[in-house]
Short mmCIF file of C-alpha atoms (C1' of nucleotides) in Angstrom, two decimals:
data_model
loop_
_atom_site.label_atom_id
_atom_site.label_comp_id
_atom_site.label_asym_id
_atom_site.label_seq_id
_atom_site.Cartn_x
_atom_site.Cartn_y
_atom_site.Cartn_z
CA MET K 72 0.01 0.06 -0.03
CA PRO K 73 1.79 3.16 -1.12
CA ALA K 74 -0.62 5.42 0.31
CA LYS K 75 1.02 8.32 2.20
CA ARG K 76 4.67 8.88 2.35
CA PRO K 77 5.96 10.67 5.50
CA PRO K 78 5.23 14.39 4.90
CA VAL K 79 8.79 15.74 4.09
CA PRO K 80 8.52 19.10 5.72
CA LEU K 81 8.28 22.00 2.85
CA SER K 82 11.39 24.02 2.64
CA ARG K 83 12.82 26.88 0.48
CA GLU K 84 15.10 24.77 -1.23
CA ARG K 85 12.48 22.06 -2.14
CA ILE K 86 10.24 25.09 -3.30
CA ILE K 87 13.25 26.35 -5.65
CA ASP K 88 14.01 22.96 -7.14
CA ALA K 89 10.15 22.27 -7.95
CA ALA K 90 9.91 25.67 -9.51
CA LEU K 91 13.30 25.19 -11.62
CA HIS K 92 11.70 21.89 -12.63
CA LEU K 93 8.36 23.57 -13.69
CA ALA K 94 9.54 26.61 -15.47
CA ASP K 95 12.06 24.15 -17.63
CA ALA K 96 9.29 21.60 -18.47
CA GLN K 97 6.42 23.89 -18.90
CA GLY K 98 7.63 27.38 -19.50
CA LEU K 99 7.95 30.45 -17.17
CA ARG K 100 4.23 31.57 -17.90
CA ARG K 101 3.09 28.38 -16.63
CA LEU K 102 4.87 28.46 -13.23
CA THR K 103 2.08 29.33 -10.73
CA MET K 104 1.68 29.29 -7.29
CA ARG K 105 -1.20 26.79 -7.28
CA ARG K 106 0.48 24.50 -9.87
CA LEU K 107 3.84 24.79 -7.73
CA GLY K 108 1.68 23.67 -4.92
CA ASP K 109 0.34 20.56 -6.60
CA ALA K 110 4.09 19.66 -7.61
CA LEU K 111 4.85 19.84 -3.84
CA GLU K 112 1.64 18.07 -2.72
CA VAL K 113 0.73 20.86 -0.67
CA GLU K 114 -1.70 23.97 -0.77
CA ALA K 115 -0.37 27.06 -2.87
CA MET K 116 -0.64 28.98 0.40
CA ALA K 117 1.82 26.88 2.21
CA ILE K 118 4.42 28.22 -0.02
CA TYR K 119 4.02 31.81 1.58
CA HIS K 120 5.34 30.27 4.86
CA HIS K 121 8.72 29.61 3.36
CA MET K 122 8.88 32.28 0.87
CA PRO K 123 7.87 35.37 2.53
CA GLY K 124 8.19 37.63 -0.68
CA GLY K 125 5.45 35.75 -2.29
CA LYS K 126 6.15 35.10 -6.32
CA GLU K 127 8.38 37.88 -6.83
CA ALA K 128 10.72 36.58 -4.28
CA LEU K 129 10.63 33.05 -5.73
CA LEU K 130 11.62 34.62 -9.31
CA ASP K 131 14.20 36.42 -7.85
CA ALA K 132 15.50 33.28 -5.97
CA LEU K 133 15.43 31.55 -9.44
CA ALA K 134 17.53 34.05 -11.04
CA GLN K 135 20.08 33.89 -8.40
CA HIS K 136 20.12 30.09 -8.58
CA VAL K 137 21.31 29.83 -12.08
CA THR K 138 23.50 32.68 -11.92
CA THR K 139 25.57 31.87 -8.70
CA VAL K 140 28.86 30.33 -9.77
CA SER K 141 31.98 29.90 -8.44
CA VAL K 142 35.50 28.43 -9.57
CA GLU K 143 38.45 27.68 -7.46
CA ALA K 144 41.42 28.38 -9.16
CA GLY K 145 44.99 27.14 -8.69
CA GLU K 146 47.34 29.49 -6.47
CA ARG K 147 49.14 30.69 -9.61
CA ALA K 148 46.63 30.23 -12.19
CA ALA K 149 46.90 32.71 -15.08
CA TRP K 150 43.62 35.02 -15.30
CA GLN K 151 42.96 33.87 -18.69
CA ASP K 152 42.39 30.21 -17.11
CA ILE K 153 40.18 31.68 -14.53
CA ALA K 154 38.23 33.68 -16.56
CA ALA K 155 37.61 30.77 -18.82
CA LEU K 156 36.75 28.45 -16.11
CA TRP K 157 34.13 31.17 -14.84
CA CYS K 158 32.54 31.56 -18.39
CA ARG K 159 32.04 27.66 -18.80
CA ALA K 160 30.61 27.43 -15.42
CA ALA K 161 28.34 30.34 -16.14
CA ARG K 162 27.22 29.01 -19.32
CA ALA K 163 26.67 25.44 -17.96
CA ALA K 164 24.57 26.95 -14.95
CA LEU K 165 22.37 28.71 -17.46
CA LEU K 166 22.07 25.97 -20.05
CA ALA K 167 21.02 23.68 -17.26
CA HIS K 168 17.61 25.53 -16.70
CA PRO K 169 16.73 27.15 -19.63
CA GLY K 170 13.25 28.12 -18.49
CA VAL K 171 14.58 30.93 -16.20
CA LEU K 172 17.22 32.31 -18.81
CA ALA K 173 14.95 35.35 -19.27
CA LEU K 174 15.06 36.02 -15.49
CA ALA K 175 18.67 35.52 -15.21
CA MET K 176 19.32 38.05 -17.87
CA THR K 177 16.62 40.59 -16.88
CA LYS K 178 16.85 40.57 -12.93
CA PRO K 179 19.90 42.64 -11.47
CA PRO K 180 22.26 40.24 -9.63
CA ARG K 181 21.45 40.31 -6.03
CA GLY K 182 22.65 38.29 -3.03
CA SER K 183 24.58 35.33 -4.04
CA ALA K 184 24.64 36.21 -7.33
CA ALA K 185 26.32 39.66 -6.65
CA ALA K 186 28.42 38.17 -4.25
CA ALA K 187 29.77 35.82 -6.73
CA ILE K 188 30.57 38.58 -9.27
CA ARG K 189 32.33 40.43 -6.47
CA GLU K 190 34.56 37.17 -5.79
CA GLN K 191 35.13 36.76 -9.48
CA THR K 192 36.19 40.22 -9.87
CA GLU K 193 38.62 39.81 -6.84
CA GLN K 194 40.00 36.54 -8.26
CA LEU K 195 40.83 38.18 -11.61
CA ARG K 196 42.48 41.33 -9.85
CA GLU K 197 44.77 39.04 -7.68
CA ALA K 198 45.58 37.13 -10.79
CA GLY K 199 46.96 40.53 -12.42
CA LEU K 200 44.21 41.91 -14.54
CA ALA K 201 44.18 45.71 -13.93
CA ALA K 202 40.77 46.27 -14.78
CA PRO K 203 38.79 43.04 -13.54
CA ALA K 204 35.29 44.90 -13.47
CA GLU K 205 35.17 45.79 -16.95
CA ALA K 206 36.32 42.16 -17.89
CA VAL K 207 33.83 40.70 -15.82
CA ARG K 208 31.14 42.77 -17.21
CA ALA K 209 32.16 41.96 -20.87
CA MET K 210 32.42 38.16 -19.72
CA ARG K 211 28.93 38.35 -18.30
CA ALA K 212 27.59 39.77 -21.48
CA TYR K 213 29.38 37.15 -23.74
CA VAL K 214 28.00 34.19 -21.65
CA PHE K 215 24.52 35.66 -21.70
CA GLY K 216 24.38 36.42 -25.25
CA SER K 217 25.83 33.13 -26.23
CA VAL K 218 23.30 31.17 -24.25
CA ALA K 219 20.46 33.08 -25.61
CA VAL K 220 21.33 32.35 -29.28
CA GLU K 221 22.12 28.65 -28.49
CA LEU K 222 18.91 28.07 -26.92
CA GLN K 223 17.00 30.07 -29.58
CA HIS K 224 19.09 27.89 -32.04
CA THR K 225 18.01 24.68 -30.55
CA GLY K 226 14.56 25.86 -30.50
CA TRP K 227 13.83 25.57 -27.04
CA ALA K 228 10.70 27.23 -26.13
CA ASP K 229 9.74 27.19 -29.90
CA PRO K 230 6.27 25.21 -30.46
CA THR K 231 7.22 24.80 -33.86
CA ALA K 232 10.55 23.00 -33.27
CA PRO K 233 10.62 19.19 -33.08
CA GLU K 234 12.68 18.65 -30.14
CA PRO K 235 14.98 20.73 -27.62
CA GLY K 236 18.03 18.66 -28.64
CA PRO K 237 21.47 20.09 -27.77
CA ASP K 238 23.19 22.14 -30.26
CA PRO K 239 26.30 20.41 -31.30
CA ASP K 240 27.81 23.77 -32.78
CA GLY K 241 26.89 25.54 -29.43
CA GLU K 242 30.07 24.53 -27.40
CA ALA K 243 32.44 24.94 -30.27
CA ALA K 244 31.04 28.40 -31.32
CA PHE K 245 31.22 29.08 -27.48
CA GLU K 246 34.83 28.28 -27.09
CA ARG K 247 35.95 30.15 -30.28
CA GLY K 248 34.42 33.18 -29.19
CA LEU K 249 35.75 32.88 -25.53
CA SER K 250 39.14 32.67 -27.04
CA ALA K 251 38.74 35.93 -29.10
CA LEU K 252 37.34 37.41 -25.94
CA LEU K 253 40.02 36.72 -23.76
CA THR K 254 42.52 37.87 -26.27
CA GLY K 255 40.65 41.02 -26.65
CA LEU K 256 40.53 41.70 -22.94
CA GLY K 257 44.28 40.99 -22.38
CA ALA K 258 44.88 43.39 -25.28
CA ALA K 259 42.65 46.02 -23.66
CA ASP K 260 44.16 45.43 -20.07
CA THR K 261 46.93 48.14 -19.38
CA THR K 262 48.97 45.28 -17.75
CA GLY K 263 48.75 42.74 -20.13
CA ALA K 264 49.45 38.97 -18.80
CA ALA K 265 51.57 37.81 -16.06
CA MET Z 614 -16.42 70.31 -23.89
CA PRO Z 615 -13.80 67.70 -24.46
CA ALA Z 616 -16.04 64.96 -24.38
CA LYS Z 617 -15.60 62.21 -26.68
CA ARG Z 618 -13.00 61.97 -29.46
CA PRO Z 619 -13.71 60.70 -33.09
CA PRO Z 620 -13.25 56.80 -32.26
CA VAL Z 621 -9.99 56.09 -33.92
CA PRO Z 622 -10.53 52.64 -34.88
CA LEU Z 623 -8.41 50.03 -33.04
CA SER Z 624 -5.55 48.24 -35.32
CA ARG Z 625 -2.70 45.71 -35.12
CA GLU Z 626 -0.38 48.78 -34.71
CA ARG Z 627 -2.05 50.84 -32.40
CA ILE Z 628 -2.11 47.66 -30.05
CA ILE Z 629 1.53 46.99 -30.37
CA ASP Z 630 2.57 50.42 -29.61
CA ALA Z 631 0.49 50.81 -26.54
CA ALA Z 632 1.64 47.38 -25.49
CA LEU Z 633 5.20 48.33 -25.63
CA HIS Z 634 4.50 51.46 -23.99
CA LEU Z 635 2.95 49.59 -21.29
CA ALA Z 636 5.56 47.08 -20.83
CA ASP Z 637 8.35 49.91 -20.62
CA ALA Z 638 6.58 51.78 -18.31
CA GLN Z 639 5.39 49.01 -15.78
CA GLY Z 640 7.33 45.73 -16.91
CA LEU Z 641 6.07 42.75 -18.47
CA ARG Z 642 4.36 41.19 -15.81
CA ARG Z 643 1.81 44.15 -15.90
CA LEU Z 644 1.04 43.95 -19.56
CA THR Z 645 -2.34 42.75 -19.33
CA MET Z 646 -4.97 42.37 -21.90
CA ARG Z 647 -7.44 44.32 -19.72
CA ARG Z 648 -4.80 47.13 -18.85
CA LEU Z 649 -3.91 47.35 -22.51
CA GLY Z 650 -7.82 47.72 -23.30
CA ASP Z 651 -7.84 50.50 -20.58
CA ALA Z 652 -5.06 52.37 -22.53
CA LEU Z 653 -6.69 51.89 -25.98
CA GLU Z 654 -9.87 53.09 -24.33
CA VAL Z 655 -11.73 49.91 -25.55
CA GLU Z 656 -12.81 46.74 -23.64
CA ALA Z 657 -10.12 44.12 -23.37
CA MET Z 658 -12.17 41.73 -25.79
CA ALA Z 659 -11.94 44.03 -28.49
CA ILE Z 660 -8.22 43.33 -28.80
CA TYR Z 661 -8.68 39.85 -29.95
CA HIS Z 662 -10.65 41.19 -33.07
CA HIS Z 663 -7.19 42.70 -34.23
CA MET Z 664 -4.89 40.06 -32.61
CA PRO Z 665 -6.23 36.64 -33.51
CA GLY Z 666 -3.68 34.66 -31.42
CA GLY Z 667 -4.51 36.42 -28.47
CA LYS Z 668 -1.85 37.26 -25.77
CA GLU Z 669 0.62 35.10 -27.03
CA ALA Z 670 0.63 36.42 -30.37
CA LEU Z 671 1.02 39.93 -28.72
CA LEU Z 672 4.28 38.94 -27.02
CA ASP Z 673 5.70 37.29 -30.40
CA ALA Z 674 4.79 40.64 -32.20
CA LEU Z 675 6.54 42.78 -29.59
CA ALA Z 676 9.53 40.48 -29.88
CA GLN Z 677 9.46 40.88 -33.53
CA HIS Z 678 9.07 44.67 -33.17
CA VAL Z 679 12.31 45.35 -31.33
CA THR Z 680 14.32 42.62 -33.27
CA THR Z 681 13.37 43.54 -36.76
CA VAL Z 682 16.28 46.08 -37.95
CA SER Z 683 17.67 46.63 -41.44
CA VAL Z 684 20.56 48.80 -42.55
CA GLU Z 685 21.29 49.88 -46.11
CA ALA Z 686 24.92 49.99 -46.79
CA GLY Z 687 26.76 51.50 -49.69
CA GLU Z 688 27.43 49.53 -52.72
CA ARG Z 689 30.86 48.76 -52.15
CA ALA Z 690 30.89 49.00 -48.23
CA ALA Z 691 33.24 46.59 -46.51
CA TRP Z 692 31.61 43.89 -44.57
CA GLN Z 693 33.11 45.40 -41.17
CA ASP Z 694 31.20 48.64 -41.83
CA ILE Z 695 27.77 46.58 -42.60
CA ALA Z 696 28.32 44.58 -39.43
CA ALA Z 697 28.96 47.62 -37.36
CA LEU Z 698 25.78 49.37 -38.64
CA TRP Z 699 23.88 46.26 -37.88
CA CYS Z 700 25.10 45.89 -34.53
CA ARG Z 701 24.32 49.63 -33.50
CA ALA Z 702 20.96 49.54 -35.01
CA ALA Z 703 20.03 45.95 -33.34
CA ARG Z 704 21.33 47.64 -30.13
CA ALA Z 705 19.36 50.86 -30.32
CA ALA Z 706 16.22 49.00 -31.03
CA LEU Z 707 16.31 46.91 -27.83
CA LEU Z 708 17.34 49.90 -25.76
CA ALA Z 709 14.43 51.44 -26.92
CA HIS Z 710 11.99 49.17 -25.37
CA PRO Z 711 13.78 47.75 -22.44
CA GLY Z 712 10.58 46.10 -21.18
CA VAL Z 713 10.51 43.56 -23.93
CA LEU Z 714 14.10 42.57 -23.78
CA ALA Z 715 13.33 39.25 -22.22
CA LEU Z 716 11.02 38.28 -24.98
CA ALA Z 717 13.43 39.37 -27.77
CA MET Z 718 16.13 37.31 -26.32
CA THR Z 719 14.00 34.47 -25.57
CA LYS Z 720 11.48 34.03 -28.38
CA PRO Z 721 13.01 32.52 -31.65
CA PRO Z 722 13.13 34.82 -34.52
CA ARG Z 723 10.03 34.59 -36.37
CA GLY Z 724 8.35 36.44 -39.59
CA SER Z 725 9.97 40.04 -39.99
CA ALA Z 726 12.69 39.19 -37.37
CA ALA Z 727 13.85 35.99 -39.18
CA ALA Z 728 13.54 37.70 -42.65
CA ALA Z 729 15.64 40.50 -41.24
CA ILE Z 730 18.54 37.98 -40.08
CA ARG Z 731 18.40 36.39 -43.49
CA GLU Z 732 18.54 39.52 -45.44
CA GLN Z 733 21.54 40.82 -43.12
CA THR Z 734 23.39 37.45 -43.89
CA GLU Z 735 22.96 37.80 -47.48
CA GLN Z 736 24.44 41.35 -47.04
CA LEU Z 737 27.53 40.35 -45.48
CA ARG Z 738 27.97 37.39 -48.03
CA GLU Z 739 27.84 39.74 -50.83
CA ALA Z 740 30.23 42.00 -49.13
CA GLY Z 741 32.86 39.29 -49.22
CA LEU Z 742 32.39 37.40 -45.81
CA ALA Z 743 32.85 33.52 -46.32
CA ALA Z 744 30.75 32.44 -43.35
CA PRO Z 745 28.13 34.98 -42.65
CA ALA Z 746 25.91 32.88 -40.72
CA GLU Z 747 28.25 32.22 -38.02
CA ALA Z 748 29.10 35.85 -37.97
CA VAL Z 749 25.58 36.95 -37.58
CA ARG Z 750 25.03 34.35 -34.83
CA ALA Z 751 28.00 36.10 -33.28
CA MET Z 752 26.90 39.50 -33.73
CA ARG Z 753 23.48 38.66 -32.25
CA ALA Z 754 24.90 37.03 -29.22
CA TYR Z 755 26.97 40.19 -28.76
CA VAL Z 756 24.24 42.52 -28.98
CA PHE Z 757 22.13 40.53 -26.68
CA GLY Z 758 24.50 40.06 -24.26
CA SER Z 759 25.69 43.69 -24.19
CA VAL Z 760 22.12 45.12 -23.80
CA ALA Z 761 21.24 42.69 -21.21
CA VAL Z 762 24.17 43.82 -18.88
CA GLU Z 763 23.79 47.45 -19.75
CA LEU Z 764 20.19 47.26 -18.57
CA GLN Z 765 21.27 45.40 -15.40
CA HIS Z 766 23.73 48.04 -14.86
CA THR Z 767 21.43 51.01 -15.24
CA GLY Z 768 19.11 49.36 -12.78
CA TRP Z 769 16.30 48.98 -15.16
CA ALA Z 770 13.55 47.00 -13.49
CA ASP Z 771 15.33 47.27 -10.08
CA PRO Z 772 12.86 48.45 -7.49
CA THR Z 773 15.98 49.43 -5.36
CA ALA Z 774 17.72 51.66 -8.14
CA PRO Z 775 17.10 55.44 -7.86
CA GLU Z 776 16.16 55.91 -11.70
CA PRO Z 777 16.68 54.15 -14.99
CA GLY Z 778 19.11 56.92 -16.46
CA PRO Z 779 21.22 55.92 -19.32
CA ASP Z 780 24.66 54.35 -18.77
CA PRO Z 781 27.56 56.52 -20.22
CA ASP Z 782 29.77 53.54 -20.30
CA GLY Z 783 27.44 51.54 -21.87
CA GLU Z 784 27.99 52.94 -25.35
CA ALA Z 785 31.92 53.09 -25.17
CA ALA Z 786 32.13 49.57 -23.86
CA PHE Z 787 29.80 48.52 -26.81
CA GLU Z 788 31.96 50.06 -29.36
CA ARG Z 789 35.13 48.79 -27.90
CA GLY Z 790 33.90 45.12 -27.85
CA LEU Z 791 32.42 45.47 -31.29
CA SER Z 792 35.96 46.61 -32.62
CA ALA Z 793 36.99 43.28 -30.90
CA LEU Z 794 34.09 41.31 -32.44
CA LEU Z 795 34.74 42.49 -35.82
CA THR Z 796 38.49 41.82 -35.75
CA GLY Z 797 37.93 38.52 -34.44
CA LEU Z 798 35.63 37.59 -36.94
CA GLY Z 799 37.90 38.84 -39.65
CA ALA Z 800 40.55 36.55 -38.58
CA ALA Z 801 38.41 33.45 -38.29
CA ASP Z 802 36.55 34.05 -41.93
CA THR Z 803 38.70 32.19 -44.11
CA THR Z 804 38.84 34.83 -46.76
CA GLY Z 805 39.81 37.71 -44.84
CA ALA Z 806 38.68 41.05 -45.70
CA ALA Z 807 38.17 42.53 -49.37
"C1'" DA T 475 -17.55 44.73 -39.39
"C1'" DC T 476 -16.33 45.84 -35.17
"C1'" DC T 477 -17.20 46.14 -30.25
"C1'" DT T 478 -19.23 44.90 -25.51
"C1'" DG T 479 -21.34 42.05 -21.38
"C1'" DA T 480 -21.46 38.28 -18.89
"C1'" DA T 481 -19.66 34.15 -18.14
"C1'" DC T 482 -15.99 30.58 -16.99
"C1'" DA T 483 -11.81 28.78 -15.48
"C1'" DC T 484 -7.72 30.22 -13.46
"C1'" DC T 485 -4.42 33.44 -11.04
"C1'" DG T 486 -1.68 35.94 -6.69
"C1'" DT T 487 -2.59 36.90 -1.96
"C1'" DT T 488 -4.62 37.97 2.62
"C1'" DC T 489 -6.37 36.02 6.90
"C1'" DA T 490 -8.72 33.60 10.17
"C1'" DA T 491 -8.86 29.08 11.56
"C1'" DG T 492 -7.30 24.41 12.26
"C1'" DT T 493 -3.59 20.86 14.19
"C1'" DA N 790 5.33 26.01 13.85
"C1'" DC N 791 3.19 24.54 9.60
"C1'" DC N 792 -0.52 23.93 6.80
"C1'" DT N 793 -5.65 24.60 5.03
"C1'" DG N 794 -10.17 26.91 3.58
"C1'" DA N 795 -12.58 30.37 2.04
"C1'" DA N 796 -12.56 34.69 0.33
"C1'" DC N 797 -11.28 38.93 -2.78
"C1'" DA N 798 -9.51 41.12 -6.58
"C1'" DC N 799 -7.72 40.23 -10.68
"C1'" DC N 800 -6.52 37.33 -15.19
"C1'" DG N 801 -6.96 35.28 -20.28
"C1'" DT N 802 -10.57 33.75 -23.36
"C1'" DT N 803 -15.09 32.19 -25.32
"C1'" DC N 804 -19.43 33.25 -27.12
"C1'" DA N 805 -23.61 35.49 -27.78
"C1'" DA N 806 -25.40 39.80 -28.39
"C1'" DG N 807 -25.63 44.47 -29.78
"C1'" DT N 808 -24.64 48.39 -33.45
#
DNA sequence: ACCTGAACACCGTTCAAGT
DNA sequence: ACCTGAACACCGTTCAAGT
């Protein structure tokens, strides 16, 4: 008799996980407090107990989730290597949840996402980059734009497209552009590489 | 007595204009068929007469609107100049309506937007670029990403931010990155410049 | 042809109430 | 402390009806 599981208590983390799943599977427009409640086997109103800000706070949390990345680099790593790791990690995090890309690109970075950006900037500065803030801005733009066109290209969120399969050209194009970007950032930076 | 103006007939164009205004002023989440009807001094249900696909078609039309650009280039213009004009025009079109950026980046290009991309690709091919499709993809990614971080940076859609004033660094950073991108595209293209 | 009114199923959110 | 039920104001959309 598979009747009633022990009632796993609701939590902010479970809510966010379920919301990501729902947005990826059905799209952001179908992410609804009531449907989210159904997915969590709970009345929609229970969510507010763990998400004080309501739906707006939930969307903020989703944006932070797919936008908070960190890389640990070797002690004496070149800034180019750190930057490349960061861009790849950021791309992977966004591609993992295509349903919330619009939020990630649209909402200003807050909380953990803003902290990650600051940490990244500091890492690049310590690795010898003279203008790390500008570099991080350029890297964020590159990752956002690449992922957006890659997902458009795969037909994600396109009712016409047959299936959302991965884009083989996406990664190769990303790596080519990444090399060019890092070269350009090095040339623009007053100190040059270490 | 300023009572009743002659009833300007509703039209697809007027609907799109009003929707853009509403999205820019209040945000996409507040763009509502009923509010849109109010803005047009009409009942919401009248909109369906001119927008057969309902709200989904309206959002599609908004994405196309801010994403359909064309440039006319001189007969013998270098592909770099054509590309630069296109990127600047695309950036301007997106910045003009920050409220629908999320749609522009998220919806696959359709109709006039897809046609504009094809036309652009053809122009670049005629100007001597050997792999114009890859170049256009890279340019689209660049423009999307730049505009997204620029708007994040100005604090658009940030309830915390004081005012959405323009970003003085935005244009300069855009032009620097644009030069680097075009250089990179030239180096990657098998033919090189004309 | 073009717009309205009423209706339906659904939404976010509140608040008092249950356990 | 944590969740529910009922309620409220608001959605998108349909359909028959008005002019």
